[in-house]
Coordinates of C-alpha atoms in Angstrom, one line a residue:
M1 CA 152.3 6.6 -56.2
S2 CA 153.7 7.4 -59.3
G3 CA 153.0 5.7 -62.7
C4 CA 152.9 5.7 -66.7
R5 CA 151.7 9.2 -68.1
I6 CA 151.0 8.3 -71.8
E7 CA 151.7 10.8 -74.0
D8 CA 149.6 11.9 -76.6
H9 CA 151.8 12.8 -79.9
T10 CA 148.5 13.0 -82.1
P11 CA 149.4 15.2 -85.5
T12 CA 147.8 18.5 -85.7
G13 CA 146.3 17.3 -89.5
T14 CA 143.1 15.5 -89.5
R15 CA 142.6 12.3 -91.3
R16 CA 141.9 13.6 -94.8
D17 CA 145.3 15.2 -94.7
E18 CA 146.7 12.1 -94.3
D19 CA 144.8 10.7 -96.9
T20 CA 145.4 13.2 -99.0
I21 CA 149.4 13.2 -98.7
Q22 CA 149.5 9.3 -98.4
R23 CA 147.5 9.8 -102.2
L24 CA 149.8 12.1 -103.5
L25 CA 153.2 10.0 -102.4
S26 CA 151.0 6.8 -104.0
Q27 CA 151.2 9.1 -107.3
Y28 CA 154.5 10.3 -107.4
V29 CA 155.6 6.6 -107.4
R30 CA 152.9 5.0 -109.7
S31 CA 154.1 8.6 -112.2
L32 CA 157.8 7.5 -111.7
S33 CA 157.3 3.3 -112.4
Q34 CA 154.6 4.8 -115.7
R35 CA 157.0 7.8 -116.9
D36 CA 154.3 9.8 -116.6
W37 CA 156.9 12.8 -116.0
G38 CA 154.1 15.7 -117.1
R39 CA 152.4 14.3 -113.8
V40 CA 155.9 13.3 -111.8
R41 CA 156.2 17.4 -112.6
S42 CA 152.6 18.2 -111.4
L43 CA 152.7 16.8 -108.0
F44 CA 155.7 19.2 -106.6
W45 CA 155.8 23.1 -106.3
Q46 CA 157.1 25.4 -109.0
D47 CA 160.2 25.2 -107.0
G48 CA 160.1 21.5 -105.8
T49 CA 164.2 20.3 -105.4
Y50 CA 165.3 16.4 -105.7
A51 CA 168.4 15.6 -103.8
G52 CA 169.9 12.2 -104.6
P53 CA 171.5 10.4 -108.1
V54 CA 169.3 10.4 -110.9
G55 CA 170.5 8.5 -113.9
P56 CA 173.3 6.5 -115.4
G57 CA 177.3 7.5 -114.0
A58 CA 176.2 9.3 -111.0
P59 CA 177.4 7.8 -107.4
T60 CA 174.8 6.0 -105.5
N61 CA 176.2 8.4 -102.8
Y62 CA 175.6 11.6 -105.2
H63 CA 173.5 14.2 -103.1
Q64 CA 173.7 17.9 -104.9
A65 CA 170.0 18.7 -104.8
V66 CA 168.6 20.4 -108.3
S67 CA 165.3 21.6 -109.3
I68 CA 162.6 19.0 -110.3
D69 CA 162.6 19.6 -114.1
A70 CA 166.4 19.0 -113.7
A71 CA 165.8 15.8 -112.1
I72 CA 162.9 14.7 -114.4
L73 CA 164.7 15.8 -117.6
T74 CA 167.8 13.8 -116.7
L75 CA 165.4 10.5 -115.8
E76 CA 163.3 11.0 -119.4
R77 CA 166.7 10.9 -121.0
W78 CA 168.3 8.6 -119.0
L79 CA 165.1 5.7 -119.5
R80 CA 164.1 6.8 -123.3
G81 CA 164.6 3.0 -125.4
V82 CA 164.9 1.6 -122.1
E83 CA 162.4 -1.6 -121.2
R84 CA 159.0 -1.2 -118.9
Q85 CA 160.2 -4.1 -117.3
N86 CA 163.9 -2.8 -117.0
F87 CA 162.6 0.2 -114.9
D88 CA 160.2 0.1 -111.9
V89 CA 159.0 1.7 -108.4
R90 CA 157.3 0.7 -105.3
I91 CA 156.7 1.8 -101.9
L92 CA 157.9 -0.8 -99.1
R93 CA 157.0 0.9 -96.0
T94 CA 156.1 4.7 -95.4
D95 CA 156.6 6.4 -92.1
L96 CA 154.7 9.8 -92.4
R97 CA 154.4 13.0 -89.5
Q98 CA 152.2 15.8 -90.5
E99 CA 152.2 19.0 -87.8
G100 CA 150.0 22.2 -89.6
D101 CA 150.4 22.8 -93.3
L102 CA 153.7 20.7 -93.0
A103 CA 154.3 17.1 -94.0
A104 CA 157.1 14.7 -94.3
A105 CA 157.5 11.2 -95.0
W106 CA 160.4 8.7 -94.6
V107 CA 159.8 6.1 -97.7
V108 CA 161.7 2.8 -98.4
T109 CA 161.0 2.0 -101.8
R110 CA 162.5 -0.8 -104.4
R111 CA 163.3 -0.3 -107.4
V112 CA 164.6 -1.3 -110.5
T113 CA 166.5 0.1 -113.0
P114 CA 168.5 -0.5 -115.9
S115 CA 172.0 -2.0 -115.7
G116 CA 174.1 -3.7 -118.7
P117 CA 170.9 -5.2 -120.7
G118 CA 169.2 -6.8 -117.7
Q119 CA 168.1 -4.5 -114.2
I120 CA 168.7 -3.9 -110.8
E121 CA 167.3 -3.8 -107.9
T122 CA 167.9 -1.9 -104.7
D123 CA 165.7 -0.1 -101.6
W124 CA 165.9 3.3 -101.3
L125 CA 165.1 5.4 -98.6
E126 CA 163.9 9.0 -99.3
H127 CA 162.6 11.8 -97.3
I128 CA 159.8 14.1 -99.7
V129 CA 158.8 17.1 -97.8
F130 CA 155.2 18.1 -98.5
R131 CA 153.4 21.6 -97.8
R132 CA 149.5 22.6 -98.5
I133 CA 149.5 26.2 -100.1
D134 CA 145.6 27.6 -99.9
G135 CA 144.2 24.2 -99.1
D136 CA 146.3 22.5 -101.9
W137 CA 149.0 20.0 -100.3
R138 CA 152.2 19.4 -103.3
I139 CA 156.0 17.6 -102.5
L140 CA 158.7 20.9 -101.8
S141 CA 161.3 18.4 -101.8
V142 CA 162.7 14.5 -102.2
A143 CA 165.8 13.7 -100.7
V144 CA 167.2 10.2 -101.5
A145 CA 169.6 8.5 -98.8
S146 CA 172.5 5.8 -100.2
P147 CA 170.6 2.8 -101.8
T148 CA 170.8 -0.2 -99.2
R149 CA 171.3 -2.7 -100.6
A150 CA 171.0 -4.1 -104.2
S151 CA 170.1 -7.9 -105.5
V152 CA 170.1 -8.8 -109.3
P153 CA 167.1 -11.0 -109.8

């Protein structure tokens, strides 16, 4: 008699790894929102990359990978003088997968960004890759899909 067989796809990491990665992800988003550029940078490995729209004038389908340092510099310049309520990043959903010393998260975020004198809200899909080296987890890369929908609050 044939029956259903349950497949085990348990990740190879530990619960502690998952907690660490989730904490890193939360720190990344919170640091972006607070414009704490030094903290954002500290969450990445030395050669970390960012691919996606960064500042004003960048088309939403812009996907060239740049160093995290270049991305942070662009963000910092773009947001200089922008009121706090006109820039924010919040996590809506996370799908995390870990295999040993490598982890990836598909993250849906809601971003409030400046638009003229006001703001616009957009949902973003981001793929964030984490790497553990010598017991330390950090972000290796962030890739952003085109923002999915926008609304003016």
